[in-house]
Tab-separated table of C-alpha atoms in Angstrom:
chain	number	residue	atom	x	y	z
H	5	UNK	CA	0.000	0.000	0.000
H	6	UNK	CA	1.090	3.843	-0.777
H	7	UNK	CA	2.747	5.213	2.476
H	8	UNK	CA	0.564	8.784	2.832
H	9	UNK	CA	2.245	11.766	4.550
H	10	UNK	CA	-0.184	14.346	6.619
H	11	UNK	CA	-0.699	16.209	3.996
H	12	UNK	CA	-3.735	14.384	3.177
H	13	UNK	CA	-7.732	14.125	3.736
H	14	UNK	CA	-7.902	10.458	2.762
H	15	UNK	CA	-8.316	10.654	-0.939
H	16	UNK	CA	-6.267	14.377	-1.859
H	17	UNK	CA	-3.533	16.181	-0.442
H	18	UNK	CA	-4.697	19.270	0.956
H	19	UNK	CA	-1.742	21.318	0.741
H	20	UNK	CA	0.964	21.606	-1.963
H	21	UNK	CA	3.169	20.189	0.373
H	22	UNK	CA	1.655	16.929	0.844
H	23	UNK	CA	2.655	13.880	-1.054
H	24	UNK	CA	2.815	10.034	-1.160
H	25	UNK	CA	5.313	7.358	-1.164
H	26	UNK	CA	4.097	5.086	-3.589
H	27	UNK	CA	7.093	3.146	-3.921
H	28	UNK	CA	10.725	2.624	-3.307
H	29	UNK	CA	11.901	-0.782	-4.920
H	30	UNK	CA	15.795	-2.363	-4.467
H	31	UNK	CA	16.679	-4.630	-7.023
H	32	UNK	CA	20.157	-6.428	-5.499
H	33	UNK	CA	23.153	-8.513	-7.086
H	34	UNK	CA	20.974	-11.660	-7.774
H	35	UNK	CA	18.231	-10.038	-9.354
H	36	UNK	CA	15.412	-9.815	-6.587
H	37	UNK	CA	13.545	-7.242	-5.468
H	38	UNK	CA	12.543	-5.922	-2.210
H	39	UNK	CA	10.451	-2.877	-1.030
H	40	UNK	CA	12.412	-0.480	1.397
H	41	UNK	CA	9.098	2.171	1.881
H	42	UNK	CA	9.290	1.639	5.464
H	43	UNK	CA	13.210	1.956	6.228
H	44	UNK	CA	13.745	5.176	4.521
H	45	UNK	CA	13.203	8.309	6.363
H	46	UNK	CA	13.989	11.212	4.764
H	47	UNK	CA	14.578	11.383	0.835
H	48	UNK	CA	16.598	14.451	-1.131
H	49	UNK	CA	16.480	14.687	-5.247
H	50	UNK	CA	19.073	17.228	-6.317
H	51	UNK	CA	19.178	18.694	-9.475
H	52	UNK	CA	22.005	21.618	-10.766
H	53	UNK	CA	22.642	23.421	-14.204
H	54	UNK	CA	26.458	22.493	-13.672
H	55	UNK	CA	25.757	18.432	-12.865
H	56	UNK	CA	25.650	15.883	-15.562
H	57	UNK	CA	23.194	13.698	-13.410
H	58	UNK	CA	20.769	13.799	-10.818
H	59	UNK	CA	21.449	12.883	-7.077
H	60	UNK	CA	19.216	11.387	-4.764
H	61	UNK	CA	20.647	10.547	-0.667
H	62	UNK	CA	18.028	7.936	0.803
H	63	UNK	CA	18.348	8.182	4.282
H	64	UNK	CA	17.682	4.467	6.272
H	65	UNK	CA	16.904	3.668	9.214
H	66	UNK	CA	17.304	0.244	9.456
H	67	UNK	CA	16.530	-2.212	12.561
H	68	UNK	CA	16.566	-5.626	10.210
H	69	UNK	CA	20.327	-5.959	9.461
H	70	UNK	CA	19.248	-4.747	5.750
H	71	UNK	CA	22.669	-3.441	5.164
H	72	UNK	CA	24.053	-7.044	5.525
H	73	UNK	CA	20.862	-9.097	4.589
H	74	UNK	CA	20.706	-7.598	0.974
H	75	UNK	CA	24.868	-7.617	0.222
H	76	UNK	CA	24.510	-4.272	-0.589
H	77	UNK	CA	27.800	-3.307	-1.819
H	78	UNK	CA	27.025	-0.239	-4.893
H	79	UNK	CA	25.473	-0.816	-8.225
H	80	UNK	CA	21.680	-1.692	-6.933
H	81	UNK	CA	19.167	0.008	-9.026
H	82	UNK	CA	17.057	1.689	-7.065
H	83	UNK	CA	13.564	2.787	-8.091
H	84	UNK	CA	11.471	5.377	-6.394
H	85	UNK	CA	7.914	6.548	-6.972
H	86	UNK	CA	6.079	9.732	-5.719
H	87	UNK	CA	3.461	11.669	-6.363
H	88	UNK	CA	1.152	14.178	-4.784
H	89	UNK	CA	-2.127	12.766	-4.122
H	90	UNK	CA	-5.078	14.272	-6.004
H	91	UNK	CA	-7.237	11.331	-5.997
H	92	UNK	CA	-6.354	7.912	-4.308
H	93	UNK	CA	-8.437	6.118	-6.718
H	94	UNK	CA	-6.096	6.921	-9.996
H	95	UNK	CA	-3.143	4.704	-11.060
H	96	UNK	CA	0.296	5.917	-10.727
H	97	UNK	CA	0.445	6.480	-14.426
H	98	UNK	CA	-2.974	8.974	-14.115
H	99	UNK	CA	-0.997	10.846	-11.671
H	100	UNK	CA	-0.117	14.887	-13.073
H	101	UNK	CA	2.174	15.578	-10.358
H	102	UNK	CA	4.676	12.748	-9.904
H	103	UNK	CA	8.436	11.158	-9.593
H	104	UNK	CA	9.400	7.789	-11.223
H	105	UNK	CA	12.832	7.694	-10.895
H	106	UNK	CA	15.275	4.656	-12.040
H	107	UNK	CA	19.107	5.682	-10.030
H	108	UNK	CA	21.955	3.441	-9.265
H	109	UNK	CA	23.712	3.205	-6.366
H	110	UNK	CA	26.756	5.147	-6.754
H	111	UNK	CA	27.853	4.808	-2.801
H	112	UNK	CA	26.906	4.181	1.225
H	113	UNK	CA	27.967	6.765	3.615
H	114	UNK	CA	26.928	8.339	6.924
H	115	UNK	CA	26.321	5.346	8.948
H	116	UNK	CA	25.717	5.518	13.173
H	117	UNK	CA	24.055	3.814	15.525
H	118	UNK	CA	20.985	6.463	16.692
H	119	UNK	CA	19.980	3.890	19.059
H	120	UNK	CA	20.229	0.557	20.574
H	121	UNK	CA	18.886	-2.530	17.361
H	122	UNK	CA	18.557	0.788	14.741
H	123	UNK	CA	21.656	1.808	12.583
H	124	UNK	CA	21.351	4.575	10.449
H	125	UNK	CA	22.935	5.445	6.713
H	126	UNK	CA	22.809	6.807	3.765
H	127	UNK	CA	22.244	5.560	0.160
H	128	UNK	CA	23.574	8.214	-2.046
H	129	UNK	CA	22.677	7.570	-5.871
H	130	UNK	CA	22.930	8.745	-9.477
H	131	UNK	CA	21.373	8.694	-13.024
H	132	UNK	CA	22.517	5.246	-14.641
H	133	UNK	CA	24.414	7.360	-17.506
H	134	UNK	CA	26.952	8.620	-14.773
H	135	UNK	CA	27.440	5.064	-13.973
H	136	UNK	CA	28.188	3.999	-17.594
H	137	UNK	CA	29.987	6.904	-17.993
H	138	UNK	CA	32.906	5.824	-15.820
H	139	UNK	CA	33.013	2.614	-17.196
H	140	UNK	CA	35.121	3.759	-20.574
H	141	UNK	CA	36.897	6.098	-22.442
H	142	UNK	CA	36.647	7.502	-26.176
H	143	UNK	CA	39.125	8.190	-28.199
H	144	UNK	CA	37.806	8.078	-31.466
H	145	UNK	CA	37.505	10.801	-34.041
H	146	UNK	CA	34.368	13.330	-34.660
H	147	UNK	CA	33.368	15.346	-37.002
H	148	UNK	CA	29.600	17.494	-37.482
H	149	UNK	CA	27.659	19.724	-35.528
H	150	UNK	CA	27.367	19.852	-31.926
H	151	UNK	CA	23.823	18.768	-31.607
H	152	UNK	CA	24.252	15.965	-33.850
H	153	UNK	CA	27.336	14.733	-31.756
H	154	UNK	CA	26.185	15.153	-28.502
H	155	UNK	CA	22.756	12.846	-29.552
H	156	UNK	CA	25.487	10.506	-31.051
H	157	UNK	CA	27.249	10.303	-27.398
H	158	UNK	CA	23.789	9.926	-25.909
H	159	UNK	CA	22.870	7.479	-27.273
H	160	UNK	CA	25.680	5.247	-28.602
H	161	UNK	CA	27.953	5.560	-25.684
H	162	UNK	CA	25.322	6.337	-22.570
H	163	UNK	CA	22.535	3.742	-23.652
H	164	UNK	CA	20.200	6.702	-23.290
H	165	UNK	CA	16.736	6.153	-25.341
H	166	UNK	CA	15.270	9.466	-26.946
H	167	UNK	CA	11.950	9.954	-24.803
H	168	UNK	CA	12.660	7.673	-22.079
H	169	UNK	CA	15.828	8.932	-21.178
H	170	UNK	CA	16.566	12.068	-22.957
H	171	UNK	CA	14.100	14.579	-25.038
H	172	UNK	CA	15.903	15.167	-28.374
H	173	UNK	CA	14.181	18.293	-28.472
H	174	UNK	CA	16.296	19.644	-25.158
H	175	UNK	CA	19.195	19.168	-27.445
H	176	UNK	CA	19.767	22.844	-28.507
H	177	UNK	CA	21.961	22.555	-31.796
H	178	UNK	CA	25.047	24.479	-32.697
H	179	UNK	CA	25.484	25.664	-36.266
H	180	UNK	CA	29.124	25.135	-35.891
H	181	UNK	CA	30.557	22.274	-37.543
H	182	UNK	CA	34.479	21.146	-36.135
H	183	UNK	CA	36.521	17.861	-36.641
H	184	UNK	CA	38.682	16.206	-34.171
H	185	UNK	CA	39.246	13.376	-31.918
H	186	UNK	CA	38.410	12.654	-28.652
H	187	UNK	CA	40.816	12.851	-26.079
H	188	UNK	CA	40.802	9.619	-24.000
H	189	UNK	CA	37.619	11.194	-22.445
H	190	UNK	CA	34.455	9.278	-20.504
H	191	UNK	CA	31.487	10.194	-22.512
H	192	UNK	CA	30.550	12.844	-19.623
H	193	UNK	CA	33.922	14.250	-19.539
H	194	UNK	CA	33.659	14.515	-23.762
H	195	UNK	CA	30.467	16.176	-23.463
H	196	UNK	CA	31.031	18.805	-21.286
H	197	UNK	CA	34.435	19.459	-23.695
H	198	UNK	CA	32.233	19.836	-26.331
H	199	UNK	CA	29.757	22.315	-24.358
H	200	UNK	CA	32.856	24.826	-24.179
H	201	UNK	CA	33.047	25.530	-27.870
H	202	UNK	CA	29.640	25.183	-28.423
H	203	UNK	CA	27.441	28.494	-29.206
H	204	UNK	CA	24.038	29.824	-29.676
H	205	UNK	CA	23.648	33.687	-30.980
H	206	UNK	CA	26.465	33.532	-28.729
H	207	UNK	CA	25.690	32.085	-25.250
H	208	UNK	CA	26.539	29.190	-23.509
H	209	UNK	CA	25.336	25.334	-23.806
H	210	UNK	CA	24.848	23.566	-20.084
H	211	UNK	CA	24.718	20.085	-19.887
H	212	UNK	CA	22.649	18.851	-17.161
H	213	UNK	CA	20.034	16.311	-15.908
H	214	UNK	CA	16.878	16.455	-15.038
H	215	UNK	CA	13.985	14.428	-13.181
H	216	UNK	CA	11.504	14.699	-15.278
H	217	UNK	CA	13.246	15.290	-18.737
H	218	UNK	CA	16.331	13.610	-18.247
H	219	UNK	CA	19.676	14.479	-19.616
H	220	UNK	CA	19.808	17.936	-21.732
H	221	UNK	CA	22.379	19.577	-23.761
H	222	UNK	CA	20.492	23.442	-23.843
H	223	UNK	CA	21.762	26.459	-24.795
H	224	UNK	CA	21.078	29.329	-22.142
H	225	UNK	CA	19.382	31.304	-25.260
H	226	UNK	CA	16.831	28.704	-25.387
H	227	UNK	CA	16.376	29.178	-21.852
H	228	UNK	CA	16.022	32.675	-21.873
H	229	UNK	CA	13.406	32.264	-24.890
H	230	UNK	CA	11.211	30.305	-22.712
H	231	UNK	CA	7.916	31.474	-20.731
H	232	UNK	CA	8.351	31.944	-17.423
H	233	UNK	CA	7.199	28.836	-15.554
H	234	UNK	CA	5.667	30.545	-12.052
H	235	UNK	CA	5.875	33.948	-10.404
H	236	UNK	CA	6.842	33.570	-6.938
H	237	UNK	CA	5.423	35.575	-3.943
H	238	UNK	CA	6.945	37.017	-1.331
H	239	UNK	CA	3.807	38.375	-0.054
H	240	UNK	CA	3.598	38.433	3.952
H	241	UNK	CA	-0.262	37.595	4.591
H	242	UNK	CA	-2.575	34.939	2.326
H	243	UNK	CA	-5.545	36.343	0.766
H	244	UNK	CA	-7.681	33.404	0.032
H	245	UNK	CA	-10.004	31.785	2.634
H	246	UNK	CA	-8.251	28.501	3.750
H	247	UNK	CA	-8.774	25.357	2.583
H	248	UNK	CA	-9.833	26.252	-0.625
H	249	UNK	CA	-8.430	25.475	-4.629
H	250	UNK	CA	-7.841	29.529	-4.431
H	251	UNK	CA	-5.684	29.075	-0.786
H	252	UNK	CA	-3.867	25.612	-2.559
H	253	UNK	CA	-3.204	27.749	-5.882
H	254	UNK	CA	-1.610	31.378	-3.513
H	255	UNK	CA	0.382	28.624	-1.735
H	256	UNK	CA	2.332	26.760	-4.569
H	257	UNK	CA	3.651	30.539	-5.017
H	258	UNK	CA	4.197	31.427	-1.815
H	259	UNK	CA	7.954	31.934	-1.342
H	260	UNK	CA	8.611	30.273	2.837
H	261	UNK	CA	12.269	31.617	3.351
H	262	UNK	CA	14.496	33.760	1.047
H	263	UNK	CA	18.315	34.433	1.119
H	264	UNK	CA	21.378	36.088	-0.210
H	265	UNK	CA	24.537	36.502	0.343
H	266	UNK	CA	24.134	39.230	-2.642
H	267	UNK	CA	27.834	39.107	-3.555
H	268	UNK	CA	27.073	41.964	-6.100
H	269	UNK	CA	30.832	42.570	-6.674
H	270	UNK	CA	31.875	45.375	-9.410
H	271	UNK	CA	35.394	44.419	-8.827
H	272	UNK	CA	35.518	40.773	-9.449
H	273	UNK	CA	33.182	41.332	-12.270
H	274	UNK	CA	35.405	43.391	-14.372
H	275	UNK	CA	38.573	41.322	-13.723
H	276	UNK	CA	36.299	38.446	-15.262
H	277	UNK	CA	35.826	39.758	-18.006
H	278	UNK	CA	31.802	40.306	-17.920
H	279	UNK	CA	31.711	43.286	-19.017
H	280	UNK	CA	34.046	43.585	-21.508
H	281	UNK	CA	37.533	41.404	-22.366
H	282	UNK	CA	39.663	40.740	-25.356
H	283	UNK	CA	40.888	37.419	-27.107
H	284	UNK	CA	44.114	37.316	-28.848
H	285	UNK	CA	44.445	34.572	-31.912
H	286	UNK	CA	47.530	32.922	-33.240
H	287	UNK	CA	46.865	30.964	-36.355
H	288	UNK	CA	50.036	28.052	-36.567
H	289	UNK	CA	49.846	27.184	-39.997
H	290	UNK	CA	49.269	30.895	-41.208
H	291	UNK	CA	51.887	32.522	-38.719
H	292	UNK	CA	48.161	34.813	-38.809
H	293	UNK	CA	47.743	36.924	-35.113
H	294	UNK	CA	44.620	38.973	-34.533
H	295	UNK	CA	43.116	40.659	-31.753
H	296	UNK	CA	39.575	40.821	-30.907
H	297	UNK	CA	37.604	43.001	-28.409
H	298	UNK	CA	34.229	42.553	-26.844
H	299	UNK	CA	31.873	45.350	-25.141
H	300	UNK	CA	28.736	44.667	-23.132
H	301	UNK	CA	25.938	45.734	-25.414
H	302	UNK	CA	22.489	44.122	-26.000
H	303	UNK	CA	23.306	40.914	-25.124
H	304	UNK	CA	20.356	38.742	-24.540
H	305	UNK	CA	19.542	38.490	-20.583
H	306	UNK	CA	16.055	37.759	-18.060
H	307	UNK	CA	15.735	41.725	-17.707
H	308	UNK	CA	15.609	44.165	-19.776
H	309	UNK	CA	18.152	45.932	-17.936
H	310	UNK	CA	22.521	46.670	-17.639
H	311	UNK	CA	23.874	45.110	-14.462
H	312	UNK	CA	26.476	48.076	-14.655
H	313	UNK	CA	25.972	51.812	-14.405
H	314	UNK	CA	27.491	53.632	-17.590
H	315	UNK	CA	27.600	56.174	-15.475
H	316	UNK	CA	30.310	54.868	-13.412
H	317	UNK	CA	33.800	55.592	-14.596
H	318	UNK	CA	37.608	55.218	-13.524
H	319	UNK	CA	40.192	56.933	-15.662
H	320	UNK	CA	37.369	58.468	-17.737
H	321	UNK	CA	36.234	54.974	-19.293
H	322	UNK	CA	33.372	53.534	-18.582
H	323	UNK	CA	33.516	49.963	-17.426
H	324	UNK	CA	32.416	47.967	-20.189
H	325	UNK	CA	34.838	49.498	-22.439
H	326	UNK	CA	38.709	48.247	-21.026
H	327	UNK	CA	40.410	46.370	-23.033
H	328	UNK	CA	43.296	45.208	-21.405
H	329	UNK	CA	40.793	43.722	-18.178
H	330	UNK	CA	40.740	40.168	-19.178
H	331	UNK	CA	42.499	38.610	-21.953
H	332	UNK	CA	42.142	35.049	-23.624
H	333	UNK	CA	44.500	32.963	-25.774
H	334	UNK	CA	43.759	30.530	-28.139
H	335	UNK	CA	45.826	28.650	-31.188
H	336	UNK	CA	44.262	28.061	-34.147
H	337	UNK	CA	45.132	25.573	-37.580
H	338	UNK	CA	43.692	26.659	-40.220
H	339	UNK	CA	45.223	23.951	-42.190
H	340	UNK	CA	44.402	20.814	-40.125
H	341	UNK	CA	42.396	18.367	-42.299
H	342	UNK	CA	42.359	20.545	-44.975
H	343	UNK	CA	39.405	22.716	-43.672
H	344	UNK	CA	38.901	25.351	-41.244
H	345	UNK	CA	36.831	23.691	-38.588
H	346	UNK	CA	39.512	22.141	-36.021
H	347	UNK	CA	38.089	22.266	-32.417
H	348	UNK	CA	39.125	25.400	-31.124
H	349	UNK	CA	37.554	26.992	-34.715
H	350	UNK	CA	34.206	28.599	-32.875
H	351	UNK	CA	35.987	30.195	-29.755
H	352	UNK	CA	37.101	33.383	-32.592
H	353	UNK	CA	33.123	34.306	-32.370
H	354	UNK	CA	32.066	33.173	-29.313
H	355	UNK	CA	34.113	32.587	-25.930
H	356	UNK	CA	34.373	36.194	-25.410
H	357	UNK	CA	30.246	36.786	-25.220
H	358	UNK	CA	30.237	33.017	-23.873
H	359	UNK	CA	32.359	33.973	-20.985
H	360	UNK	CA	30.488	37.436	-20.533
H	361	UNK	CA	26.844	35.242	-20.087
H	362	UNK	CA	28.645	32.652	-17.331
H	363	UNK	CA	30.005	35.723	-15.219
H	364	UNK	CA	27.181	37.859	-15.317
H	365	UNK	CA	24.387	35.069	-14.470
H	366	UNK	CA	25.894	35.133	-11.226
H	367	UNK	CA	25.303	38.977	-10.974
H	368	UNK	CA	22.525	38.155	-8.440
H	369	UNK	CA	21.186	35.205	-6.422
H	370	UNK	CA	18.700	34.399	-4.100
H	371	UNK	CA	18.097	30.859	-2.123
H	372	UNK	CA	14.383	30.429	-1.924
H	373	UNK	CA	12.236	27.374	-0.125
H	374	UNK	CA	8.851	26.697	-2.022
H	375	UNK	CA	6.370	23.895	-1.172
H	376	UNK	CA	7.145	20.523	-2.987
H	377	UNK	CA	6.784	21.219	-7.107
H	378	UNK	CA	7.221	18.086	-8.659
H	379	UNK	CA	7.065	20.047	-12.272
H	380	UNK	CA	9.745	22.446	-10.862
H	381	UNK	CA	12.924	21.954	-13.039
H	382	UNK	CA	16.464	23.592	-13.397
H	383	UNK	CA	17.022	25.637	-16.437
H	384	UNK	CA	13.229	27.078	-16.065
H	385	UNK	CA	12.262	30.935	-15.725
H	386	UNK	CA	10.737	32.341	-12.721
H	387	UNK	CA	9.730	35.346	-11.427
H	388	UNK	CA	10.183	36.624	-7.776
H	389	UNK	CA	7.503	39.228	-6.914
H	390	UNK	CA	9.393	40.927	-3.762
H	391	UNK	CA	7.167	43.459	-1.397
H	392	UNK	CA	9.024	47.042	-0.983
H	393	UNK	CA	9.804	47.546	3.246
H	394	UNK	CA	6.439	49.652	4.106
H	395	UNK	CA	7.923	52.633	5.133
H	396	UNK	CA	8.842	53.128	1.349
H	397	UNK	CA	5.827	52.430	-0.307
H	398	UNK	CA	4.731	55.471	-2.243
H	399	UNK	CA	1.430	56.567	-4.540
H	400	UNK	CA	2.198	55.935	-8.134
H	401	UNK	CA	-0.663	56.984	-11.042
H	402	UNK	CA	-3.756	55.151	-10.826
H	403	UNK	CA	-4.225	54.955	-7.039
H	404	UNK	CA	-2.024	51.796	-6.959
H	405	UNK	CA	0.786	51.310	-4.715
H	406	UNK	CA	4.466	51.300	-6.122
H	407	UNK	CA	5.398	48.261	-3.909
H	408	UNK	CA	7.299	45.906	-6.046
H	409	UNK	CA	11.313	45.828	-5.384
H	410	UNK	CA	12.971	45.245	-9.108
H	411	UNK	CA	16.583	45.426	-8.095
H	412	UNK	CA	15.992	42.098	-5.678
H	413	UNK	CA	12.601	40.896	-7.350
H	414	UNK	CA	12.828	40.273	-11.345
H	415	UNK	CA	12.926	37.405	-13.310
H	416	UNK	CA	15.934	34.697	-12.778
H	417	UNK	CA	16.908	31.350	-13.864
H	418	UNK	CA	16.672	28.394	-11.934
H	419	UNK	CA	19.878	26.969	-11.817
H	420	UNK	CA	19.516	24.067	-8.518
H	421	UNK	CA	16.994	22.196	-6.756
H	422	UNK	CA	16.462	20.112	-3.479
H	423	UNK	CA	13.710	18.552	-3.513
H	424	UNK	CA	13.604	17.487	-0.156
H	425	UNK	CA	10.659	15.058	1.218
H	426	UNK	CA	10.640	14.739	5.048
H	427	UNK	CA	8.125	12.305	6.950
H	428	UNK	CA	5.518	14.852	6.994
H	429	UNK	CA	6.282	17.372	3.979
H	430	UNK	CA	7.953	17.957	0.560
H	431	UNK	CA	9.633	21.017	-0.092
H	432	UNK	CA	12.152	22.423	-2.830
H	433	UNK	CA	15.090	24.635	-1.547
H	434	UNK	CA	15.561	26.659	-5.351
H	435	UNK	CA	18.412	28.209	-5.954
H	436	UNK	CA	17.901	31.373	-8.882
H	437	UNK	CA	20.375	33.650	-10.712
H	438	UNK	CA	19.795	36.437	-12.868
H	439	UNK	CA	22.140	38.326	-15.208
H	440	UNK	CA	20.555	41.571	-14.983
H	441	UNK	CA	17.956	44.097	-13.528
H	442	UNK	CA	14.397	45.659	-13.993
H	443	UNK	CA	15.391	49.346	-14.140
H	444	UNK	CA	17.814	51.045	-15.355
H	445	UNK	CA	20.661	51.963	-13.024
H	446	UNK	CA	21.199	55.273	-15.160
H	447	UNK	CA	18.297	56.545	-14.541
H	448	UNK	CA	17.600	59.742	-12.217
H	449	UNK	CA	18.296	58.954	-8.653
H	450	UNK	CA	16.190	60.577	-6.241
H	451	UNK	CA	18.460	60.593	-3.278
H	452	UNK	CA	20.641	63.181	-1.953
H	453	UNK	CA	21.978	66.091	-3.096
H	454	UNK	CA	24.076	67.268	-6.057
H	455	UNK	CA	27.123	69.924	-4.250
């Protein structure tokens, strides 16, 4: 039978925080099965922009000698299922809100004794690709465009099946077409050297896994061309009369706990090169050297906004427009295999603006805690709706109150997850970044006084 949290009236969870352990399934060295619903205690699904695979830590508490009993040693698939309850009368498969996850275990750690016949530990797992992954190297030769290769590593070399696995749609191509061979690289490691030359309209390609999608090789333009999946709320008070579909709905946007440690660092940011940088190119089989610059200006980004302040300016330049900041390298051969498409061929286009768009999306950050969203997903769009403190709020035209803070609130990225499911809740710490603000920094400022 299901194991039900709390959260529920007897046939539907009543708060967006509720769920239900359907079931948690071993499958050990000889081939058998056995349920482990009632041993585990606590259960954490992490997802991240900059992780090839998912990780899920099962925590046990185990008072049957299970550790020993089942030869558990690494390598047991383990397969969860989860879902928040709407109606206890649907199948699993009905279910709109749900985990079915397949992970392997990838290790066993954190074991004590909390009390006398119990030991405790932890069953820390990964996507079966990361597993394969370790298991060999390639070394062979490639040659076409980056979307087509990384589907050829996905599915040749990681056993991953298009719509079980992976979504070949969350394979953002590359127009860029290079030649080379593969390092002595696992198919991870070969993928993520591929995401480093690999553009679109100039940003970035992440390679990262999902729960619900799987493995995806997205570029952050496609990202930033996406709707935005929920507006958060930071909102102090509910509105709706409890225990109603209007009081569940204000509650799956109701931001619990919010954080920062801000960072917001103008120094570190133009010794990075985010704001502007140049690349230096020496062609080997040419003797060709060229010098490129790049200039923050209208690059794509979740507000409409400058993170920088033209205004501000040391030596009478303006920050965006150094040129001696940051500076890249990179060796070209415009004669290897008689074409001009060698590995390192894209970076004369791209790695400056590349390098720009990984700096500046961590401009900002904020940690948020939501209730349990089992749709939630890294690499989404959100926005946070953020309250201005009281004693600010002013009357703006209409009769409505200017309360909304746009240098904290705004739109970001979601770039991790933790979904974390307790014994009586499910909740997702989110972490969000954004590249850039809601108003414009050069705009009149209202404080003080000019001398």
């Amino acid at each position: 039978m299901p194991k039900l949290t709390s959260k529920t009236d007897g046939n539907r969870s009543v708060s967006p925080d509720g769920y239900e352990i359907y079931s948690i399934t071993a499958t050990l060295n000889n081939g058998n099965t056995s349920r482990i619903d009632e041993l585990v205690q606590t259960i954490e699904i992490v997802e991240s922009l900059q992780t090839s695979s998912i990780q899920v830590i099962l925590r046990l508490f185990d008072a049957m000698n299970y550790l020993e009993e089942a030869h558990l040693s690494g390598g047991e698939k383990i397969e969860i299922k989860l879902r928040r309850t709407e109606n206890l009368k649907e199948s699993f498969s009905q279910s709109r809100n749900k985990f079915d996850i397949e992970v392997y275990i990838a290790a066993i750690s954190g074991h004590s004794r909390p009390k006398s016949g119990i030991q405790a530990y932890n069953l820390e797992c990964v996507s079966k690709h990361a597993l394969i992954s370790t298991t060999k190297k390639l070394n062979r030769s490639f040659n076409g465009v980056m979307g087509q290769l990384v589907s050829n590593i996905f599915t040749n070399d990681l056993d991953l099946i298009d719509g079980k696995d992976f979504k070949s749609s969350n394979i953002s191509d590359s127009a860029d077409t290079i030649k080379g061979i593969y390092p002595s690289m696992s198919p991870l490691e070969a993928l993520t050297w591929l995401t480093r030359n690999s553009a679109n309209d100039g940003t970035p390609y992440f390679l990262y896994d999902t729960i619900q999608e799987g493995l995806q090789f997205k570029s952050y333009n496609d990202m930033l061309n996406e709707d935005v999946y929920r507006n958060y709320n930071d909102a102090s008070f509910y509105t709706a009369e409890t225990n109603t579909p209007e009081a569940y709905d204000e509650a799956k946007k109701k931001i619990l706990s919010m954080s920062s440690d801000l960072n917001r660092s103008i120094y570190d940011s133009i010794s990075d090169g985010a704001y502007s940088a140049k690349l230096h190119t020496l062609d080997i089989a040419t003797k060709n050297y060229k010098q490129s610059l790049f200039a923050y200006n209208d690059l794509h980004s979740t507000e409409p906004h400058n993170p920088f302040s033209s205004q501000i300016k040391f030596e009478d330049t303006s920050v965006n427009m150094y040129t001696t900041n940051k500076q890249y390298y990179v060796s070209l051969n415009s004669k290897s295999y008689n074409q001009d498409n060698n590995y390192h061929r894209p970076a004369i286009t791209s790695l400056l603006t590349k390098q720009a768009y990984f700096h500046n999306l961590g401009f900002m950050g904020l940690d948020i805690e939501v209730y349990g969203d089992f749709n939630l997903t890294v690499g989404k769009k959100v926005g946070v709706i953020i309250p201005k403190p009281a004693e600010n709020l002013t009357q703006a035209s209409g009769g409505k109150l200017n309360v909304i803070d746009k240098y904290i609130g705004g739109t970001y990225i979601v770039t991790s997850i933790s979904h974390f499911f307790s014994g009586s809740d499910y909740k997702c710490s989110v972490g969000i970044q954004k590249d850039s603000l809601g108003f414009d920094l050069d705009s009149k400022i209202e404080l003080g006084k000019n001398s």
